[in-house]
Structure formats: C-alpha cells, structure tokens
mmCIF file of C-alpha atoms in Angstrom:
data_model
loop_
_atom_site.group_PDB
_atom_site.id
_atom_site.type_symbol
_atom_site.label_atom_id
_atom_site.label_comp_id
_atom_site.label_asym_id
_atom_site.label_seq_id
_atom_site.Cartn_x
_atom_site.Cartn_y
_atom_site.Cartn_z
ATOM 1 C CA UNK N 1149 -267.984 9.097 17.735
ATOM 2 C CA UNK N 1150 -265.194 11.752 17.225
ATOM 3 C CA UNK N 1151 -263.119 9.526 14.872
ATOM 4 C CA UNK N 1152 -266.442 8.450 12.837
ATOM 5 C CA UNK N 1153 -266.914 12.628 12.615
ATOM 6 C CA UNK N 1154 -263.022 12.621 10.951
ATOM 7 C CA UNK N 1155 -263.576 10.020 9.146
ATOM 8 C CA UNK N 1156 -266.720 11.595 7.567
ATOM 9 C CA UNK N 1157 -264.751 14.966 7.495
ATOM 10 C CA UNK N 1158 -261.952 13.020 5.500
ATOM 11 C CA UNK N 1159 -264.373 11.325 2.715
ATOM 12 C CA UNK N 1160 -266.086 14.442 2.351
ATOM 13 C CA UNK N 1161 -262.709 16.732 1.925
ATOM 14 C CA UNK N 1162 -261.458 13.602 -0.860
ATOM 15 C CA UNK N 1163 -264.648 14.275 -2.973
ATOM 16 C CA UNK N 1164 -264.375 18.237 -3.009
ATOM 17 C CA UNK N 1165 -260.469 17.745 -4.114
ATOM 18 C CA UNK N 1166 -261.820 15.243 -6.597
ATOM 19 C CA UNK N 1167 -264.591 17.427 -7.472
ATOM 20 C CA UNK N 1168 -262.096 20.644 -8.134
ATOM 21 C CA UNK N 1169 -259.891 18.604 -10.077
ATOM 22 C CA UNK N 1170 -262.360 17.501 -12.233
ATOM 23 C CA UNK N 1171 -263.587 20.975 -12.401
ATOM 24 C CA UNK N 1172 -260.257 22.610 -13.168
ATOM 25 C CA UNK N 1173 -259.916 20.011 -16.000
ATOM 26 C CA UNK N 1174 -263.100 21.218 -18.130
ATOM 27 C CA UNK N 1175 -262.671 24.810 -17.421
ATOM 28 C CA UNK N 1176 -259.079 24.820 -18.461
ATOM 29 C CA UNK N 1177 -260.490 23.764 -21.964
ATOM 30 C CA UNK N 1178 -262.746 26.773 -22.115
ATOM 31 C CA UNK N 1179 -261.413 29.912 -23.475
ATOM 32 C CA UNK N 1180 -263.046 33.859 -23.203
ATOM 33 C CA UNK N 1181 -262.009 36.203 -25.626
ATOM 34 C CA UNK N 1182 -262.413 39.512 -25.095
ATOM 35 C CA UNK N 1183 -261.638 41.891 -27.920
ATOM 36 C CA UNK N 1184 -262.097 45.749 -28.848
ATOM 37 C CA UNK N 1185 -261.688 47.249 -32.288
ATOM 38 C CA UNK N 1186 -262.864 49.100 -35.179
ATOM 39 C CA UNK N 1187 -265.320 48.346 -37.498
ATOM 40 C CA UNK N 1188 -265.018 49.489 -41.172
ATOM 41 C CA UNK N 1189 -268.325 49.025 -43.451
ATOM 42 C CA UNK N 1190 -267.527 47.658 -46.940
ATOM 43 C CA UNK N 1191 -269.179 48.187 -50.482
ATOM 44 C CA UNK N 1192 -271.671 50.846 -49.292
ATOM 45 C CA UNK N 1193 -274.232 52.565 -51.582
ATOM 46 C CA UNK N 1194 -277.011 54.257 -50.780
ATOM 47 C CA UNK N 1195 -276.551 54.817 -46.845
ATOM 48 C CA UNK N 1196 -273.592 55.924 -45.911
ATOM 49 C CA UNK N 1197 -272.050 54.087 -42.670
ATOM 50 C CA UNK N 1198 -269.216 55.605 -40.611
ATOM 51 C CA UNK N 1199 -266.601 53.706 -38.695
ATOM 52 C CA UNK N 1200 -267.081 52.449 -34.877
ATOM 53 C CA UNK N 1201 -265.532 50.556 -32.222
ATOM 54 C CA UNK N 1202 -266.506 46.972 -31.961
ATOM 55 C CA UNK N 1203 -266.879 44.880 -28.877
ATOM 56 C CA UNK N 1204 -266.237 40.874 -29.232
ATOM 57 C CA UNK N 1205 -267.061 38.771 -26.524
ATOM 58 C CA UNK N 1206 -267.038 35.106 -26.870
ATOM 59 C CA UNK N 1207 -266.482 31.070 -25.265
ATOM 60 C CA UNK N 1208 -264.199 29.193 -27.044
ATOM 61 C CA UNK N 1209 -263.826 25.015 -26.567
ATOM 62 C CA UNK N 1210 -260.558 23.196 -26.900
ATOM 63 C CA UNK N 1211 -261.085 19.691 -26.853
ATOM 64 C CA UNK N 1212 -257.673 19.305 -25.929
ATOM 65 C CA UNK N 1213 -254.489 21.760 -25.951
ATOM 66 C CA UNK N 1214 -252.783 19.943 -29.020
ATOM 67 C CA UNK N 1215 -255.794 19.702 -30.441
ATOM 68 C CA UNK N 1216 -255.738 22.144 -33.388
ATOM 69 C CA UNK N 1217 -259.144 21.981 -33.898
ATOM 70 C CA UNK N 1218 -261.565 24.212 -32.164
ATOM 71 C CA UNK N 1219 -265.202 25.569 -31.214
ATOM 72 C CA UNK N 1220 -266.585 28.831 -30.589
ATOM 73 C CA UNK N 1221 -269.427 31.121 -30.343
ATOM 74 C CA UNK N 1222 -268.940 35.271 -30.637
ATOM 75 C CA UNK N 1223 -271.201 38.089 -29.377
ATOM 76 C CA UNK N 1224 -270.172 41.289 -31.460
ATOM 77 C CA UNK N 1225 -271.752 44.566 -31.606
ATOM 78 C CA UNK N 1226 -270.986 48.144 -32.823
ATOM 79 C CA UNK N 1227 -272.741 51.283 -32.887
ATOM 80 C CA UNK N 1228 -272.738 53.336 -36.254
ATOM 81 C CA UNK N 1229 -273.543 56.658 -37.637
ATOM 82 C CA UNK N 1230 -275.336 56.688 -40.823
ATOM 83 C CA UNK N 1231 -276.732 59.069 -43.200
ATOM 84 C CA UNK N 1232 -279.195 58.560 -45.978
ATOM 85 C CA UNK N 1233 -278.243 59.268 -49.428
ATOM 86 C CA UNK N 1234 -281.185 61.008 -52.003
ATOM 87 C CA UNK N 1235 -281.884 57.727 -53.310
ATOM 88 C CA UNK N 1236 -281.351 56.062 -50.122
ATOM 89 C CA UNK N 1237 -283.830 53.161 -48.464
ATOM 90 C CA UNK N 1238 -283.488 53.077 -44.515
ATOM 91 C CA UNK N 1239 -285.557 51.410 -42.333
ATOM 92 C CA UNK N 1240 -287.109 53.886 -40.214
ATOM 93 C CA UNK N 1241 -287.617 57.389 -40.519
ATOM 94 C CA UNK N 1242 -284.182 58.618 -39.080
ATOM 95 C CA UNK N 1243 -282.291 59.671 -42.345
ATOM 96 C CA UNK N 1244 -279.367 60.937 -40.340
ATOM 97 C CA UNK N 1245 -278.641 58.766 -36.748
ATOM 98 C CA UNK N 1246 -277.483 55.688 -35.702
ATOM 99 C CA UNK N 1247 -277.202 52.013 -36.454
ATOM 100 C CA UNK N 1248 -277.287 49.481 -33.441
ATOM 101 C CA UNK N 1249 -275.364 46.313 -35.274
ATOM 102 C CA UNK N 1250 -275.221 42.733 -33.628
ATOM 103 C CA UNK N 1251 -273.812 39.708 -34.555
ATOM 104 C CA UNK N 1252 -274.086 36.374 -32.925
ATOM 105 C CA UNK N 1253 -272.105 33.455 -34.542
ATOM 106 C CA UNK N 1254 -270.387 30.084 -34.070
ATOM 107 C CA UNK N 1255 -268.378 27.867 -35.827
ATOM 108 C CA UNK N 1256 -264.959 25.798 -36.317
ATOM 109 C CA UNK N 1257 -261.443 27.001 -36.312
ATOM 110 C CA UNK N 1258 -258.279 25.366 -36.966
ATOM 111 C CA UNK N 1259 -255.167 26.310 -34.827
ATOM 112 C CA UNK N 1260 -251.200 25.956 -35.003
ATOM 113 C CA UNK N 1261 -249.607 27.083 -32.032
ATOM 114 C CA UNK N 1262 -245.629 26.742 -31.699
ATOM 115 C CA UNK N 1263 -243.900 27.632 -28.193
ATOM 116 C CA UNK N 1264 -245.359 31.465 -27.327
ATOM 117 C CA UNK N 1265 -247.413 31.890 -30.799
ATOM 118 C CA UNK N 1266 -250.337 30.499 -32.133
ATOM 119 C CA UNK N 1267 -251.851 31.275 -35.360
ATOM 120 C CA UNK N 1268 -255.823 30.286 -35.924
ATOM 121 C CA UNK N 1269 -258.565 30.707 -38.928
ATOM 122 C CA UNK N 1270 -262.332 30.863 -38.084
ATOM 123 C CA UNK N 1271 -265.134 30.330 -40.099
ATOM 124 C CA UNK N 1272 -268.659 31.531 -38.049
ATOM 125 C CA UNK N 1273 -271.759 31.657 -39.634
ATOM 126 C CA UNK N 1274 -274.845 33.253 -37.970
ATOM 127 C CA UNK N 1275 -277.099 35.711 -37.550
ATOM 128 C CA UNK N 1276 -276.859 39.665 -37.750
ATOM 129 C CA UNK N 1277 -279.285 42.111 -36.552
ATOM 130 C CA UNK N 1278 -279.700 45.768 -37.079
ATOM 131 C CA UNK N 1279 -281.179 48.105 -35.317
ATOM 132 C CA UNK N 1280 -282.561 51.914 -36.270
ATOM 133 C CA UNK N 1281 -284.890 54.023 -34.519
ATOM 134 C CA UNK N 1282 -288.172 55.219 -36.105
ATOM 135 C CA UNK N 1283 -289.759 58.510 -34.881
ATOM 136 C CA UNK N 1284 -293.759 58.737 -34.653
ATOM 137 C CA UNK N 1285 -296.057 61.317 -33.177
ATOM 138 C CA UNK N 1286 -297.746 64.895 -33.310
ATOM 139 C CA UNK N 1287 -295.256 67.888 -33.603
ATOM 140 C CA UNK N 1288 -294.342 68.548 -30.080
ATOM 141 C CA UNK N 1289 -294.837 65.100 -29.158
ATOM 142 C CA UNK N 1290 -292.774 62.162 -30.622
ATOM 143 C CA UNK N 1291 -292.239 58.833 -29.530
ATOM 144 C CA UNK N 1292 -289.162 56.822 -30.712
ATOM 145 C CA UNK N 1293 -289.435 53.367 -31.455
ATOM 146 C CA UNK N 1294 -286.781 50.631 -32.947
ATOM 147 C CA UNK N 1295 -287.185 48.673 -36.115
ATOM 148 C CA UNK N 1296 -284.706 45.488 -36.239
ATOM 149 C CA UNK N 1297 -284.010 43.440 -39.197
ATOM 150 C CA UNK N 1298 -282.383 40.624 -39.625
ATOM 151 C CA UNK N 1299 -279.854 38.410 -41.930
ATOM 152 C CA UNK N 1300 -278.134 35.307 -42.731
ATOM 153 C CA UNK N 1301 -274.212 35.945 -41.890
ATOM 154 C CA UNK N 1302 -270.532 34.498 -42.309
ATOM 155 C CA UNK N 1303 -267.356 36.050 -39.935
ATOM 156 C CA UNK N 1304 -264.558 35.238 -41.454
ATOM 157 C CA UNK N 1305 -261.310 35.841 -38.855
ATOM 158 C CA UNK N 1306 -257.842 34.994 -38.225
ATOM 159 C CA UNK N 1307 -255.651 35.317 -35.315
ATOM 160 C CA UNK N 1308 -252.779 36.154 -33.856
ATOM 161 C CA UNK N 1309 -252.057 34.739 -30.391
ATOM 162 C CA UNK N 1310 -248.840 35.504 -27.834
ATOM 163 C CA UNK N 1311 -249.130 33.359 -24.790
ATOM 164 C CA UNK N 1312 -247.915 35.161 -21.740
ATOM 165 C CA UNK N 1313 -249.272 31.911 -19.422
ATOM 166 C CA UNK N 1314 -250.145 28.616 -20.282
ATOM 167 C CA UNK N 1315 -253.816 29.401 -20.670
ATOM 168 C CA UNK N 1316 -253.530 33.612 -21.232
ATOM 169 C CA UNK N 1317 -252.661 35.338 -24.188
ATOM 170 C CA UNK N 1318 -252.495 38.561 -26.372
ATOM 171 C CA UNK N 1319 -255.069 38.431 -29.575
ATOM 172 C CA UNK N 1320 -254.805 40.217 -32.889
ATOM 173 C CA UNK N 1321 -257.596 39.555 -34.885
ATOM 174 C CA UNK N 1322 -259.168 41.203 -38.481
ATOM 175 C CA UNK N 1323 -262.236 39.674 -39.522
ATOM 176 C CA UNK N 1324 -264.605 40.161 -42.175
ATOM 177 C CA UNK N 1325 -268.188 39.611 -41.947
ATOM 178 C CA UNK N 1326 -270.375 38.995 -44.879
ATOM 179 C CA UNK N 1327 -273.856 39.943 -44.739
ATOM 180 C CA UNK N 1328 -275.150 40.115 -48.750
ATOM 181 C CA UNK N 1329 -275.931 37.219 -50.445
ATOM 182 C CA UNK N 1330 -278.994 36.797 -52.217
ATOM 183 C CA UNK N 1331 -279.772 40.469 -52.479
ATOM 184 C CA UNK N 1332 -278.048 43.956 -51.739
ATOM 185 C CA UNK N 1333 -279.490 45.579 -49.053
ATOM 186 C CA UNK N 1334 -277.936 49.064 -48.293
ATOM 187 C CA UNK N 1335 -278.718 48.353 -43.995
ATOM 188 C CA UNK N 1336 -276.253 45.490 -43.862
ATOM 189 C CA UNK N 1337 -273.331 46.179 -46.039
ATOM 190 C CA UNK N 1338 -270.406 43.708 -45.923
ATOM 191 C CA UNK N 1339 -268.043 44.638 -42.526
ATOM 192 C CA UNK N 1340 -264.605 44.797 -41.829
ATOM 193 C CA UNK N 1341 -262.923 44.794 -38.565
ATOM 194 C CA UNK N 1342 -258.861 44.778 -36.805
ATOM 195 C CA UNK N 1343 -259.434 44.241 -32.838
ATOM 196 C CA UNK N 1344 -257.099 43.388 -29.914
ATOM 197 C CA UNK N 1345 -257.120 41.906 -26.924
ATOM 198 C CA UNK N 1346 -256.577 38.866 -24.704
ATOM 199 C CA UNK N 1347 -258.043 35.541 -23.809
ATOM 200 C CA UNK N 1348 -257.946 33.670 -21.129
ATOM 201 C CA UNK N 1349 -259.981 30.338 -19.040
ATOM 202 C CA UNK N 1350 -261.651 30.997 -15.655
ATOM 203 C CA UNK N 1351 -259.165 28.783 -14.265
#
C-alpha cells in the first residue's frame, strides 16, 4: 500500500514539473511594459490642452525570442488641463477643467535586438476616449456628470530597449498618437509623448 502511495506521489510530482515547465515556456514569451511619461498635445486650436504625465501599461507576445516580429496591446491614459478659447467647442459645460484621455490599442511591431540593445517600431491602431465633466443643477445645488466621446486612433512608437536580464529591460519610448482624420475636432488633438520604463515576463 505504502509503495502504491509513492508511486502515486511520484506520477503526480512528474506532471506538476511537466506542468511548470510548460508553464514557464508560454509566460516567458509574454512581456509587461510598464511606462510613465509626458504627454504633449499637438496642432491645438480652439481648446487649449496643457501637458500631463502619461501612464502605459500593456502585454506584449513574442512568438519566439529571435523572432523579430511581435504583438501587443497598450492601456494609456493621461489627465489634462484645458481651457476654452472664445470661439472654442467643448463638450460639456466646464470651459476651464480637466480632460480624462484613454487610449486602448494593439497592433504589430518589428524588433532588432543585438547583445544588450534592442531597437523596435510599433504601429497600434485603436480606440481613444475622452472624458469631460458637465455641471447641471439649481444655484446652490449642482450635480456633475461626465460626457465621453470617442474616436478612431493610430499610436505610432519606437523603442529603445537595454536588457539588464534575459527577459528584463530598460524602455525609452516617444510615440505619437493620431486622433484626426476625417474631421478636426478641437477635444482630440493629435498627441505626443517620451516615457520610460522597464519590461519584464512574470517568469
């Protein structure tokens, strides 16, 4: 009985070693950036936009490490002030507050990485949202609500990477994101953004 309970113990501790292997092999191939920057509006008009720090999060795929192809989706968001010029449209009511910007995109990039250093270019199109708050109510009693648009929109990025470990390195990353296309709206203007930071797999 005891050596059928070792036996059992054996088989089972073979399949979680197989199991973590296998494991370790897919998550090695999935990257998480994590960047911080700022974010510079472009070709404004009638709303003025100030700078802000960004905040990119993101998974990255690499089918395989000399692959120099690769996939990934980004979270980025910022928080701007704005103010309304005389001629100005906002959405809202808030001529003078703040912008809630988000952008959530994924797409192909194409990699060279020699030794410590790998140089990438990223094309991401998705979608961008934008945020501003709308006041409504009596005088002495106001309620604040949110009106969010959105719009068709391209990142363009390229990288920088230093690889202190096989799968951790040091990012440097401008990017541009377009948001006009068919028509000029003053709520989206084009961005641009410089961020740092590191990426890294789980395991």
């Amino acid at each position: 009985m005891k050596s059928k309970f070792k036996h059992a113990l054996l088989v089972i501790a073979a399949l979680a070693v197989s199991f973590c292997i296998r494991a370790q092999s897919i998550t090695s191939k999935i990257y998480f950036p994590g960047l911080i920057g700022l974010s510079m509006p472009l070709s404004q008009k009638n709303i003025r936009f100030t700078n802000a720090i960004a905040l990119n999060t993101g998974a990255e795929y690499r089918p395989k490490e000399e692959n120099v192809l690769f996939y990934r989706f980004n979270y980025d968001a910022a928080s701007k002030k704005y103010k309304k010029n005389i001629a100005g449209i906002v959405p809202g009511n808030v001529v003078d507050g703040t912008a809630h910007q988000n952008y959530f995109v994924m797409g192909t990039g194409y990699r060279l990485r020699h030794q410590n250093i790998g140089y990438y270019f990223l094309l991401q199109p998705g979608l961008a949202t934008h945020s501003f708050d709308k006041v409504s109510g009596n005088p002495g009693e106001f309620t604040i609500s949110q009106i969010t648009l959105s719009n068709f929109t391209v990142k363009y990025s390229a990288g920088i990477e230093y690889y202190l470990a096989q799968h951790f390195a040091l990012i440097f990353e401008p990017a541009v994101y377009q948001n006009n296309f068919i028509s000029a709206r003053p709520y989206n203007p084009n961005q641009a953004s410089i961020n740092i930071g590191f990426t890294t797999t789980l395991f």
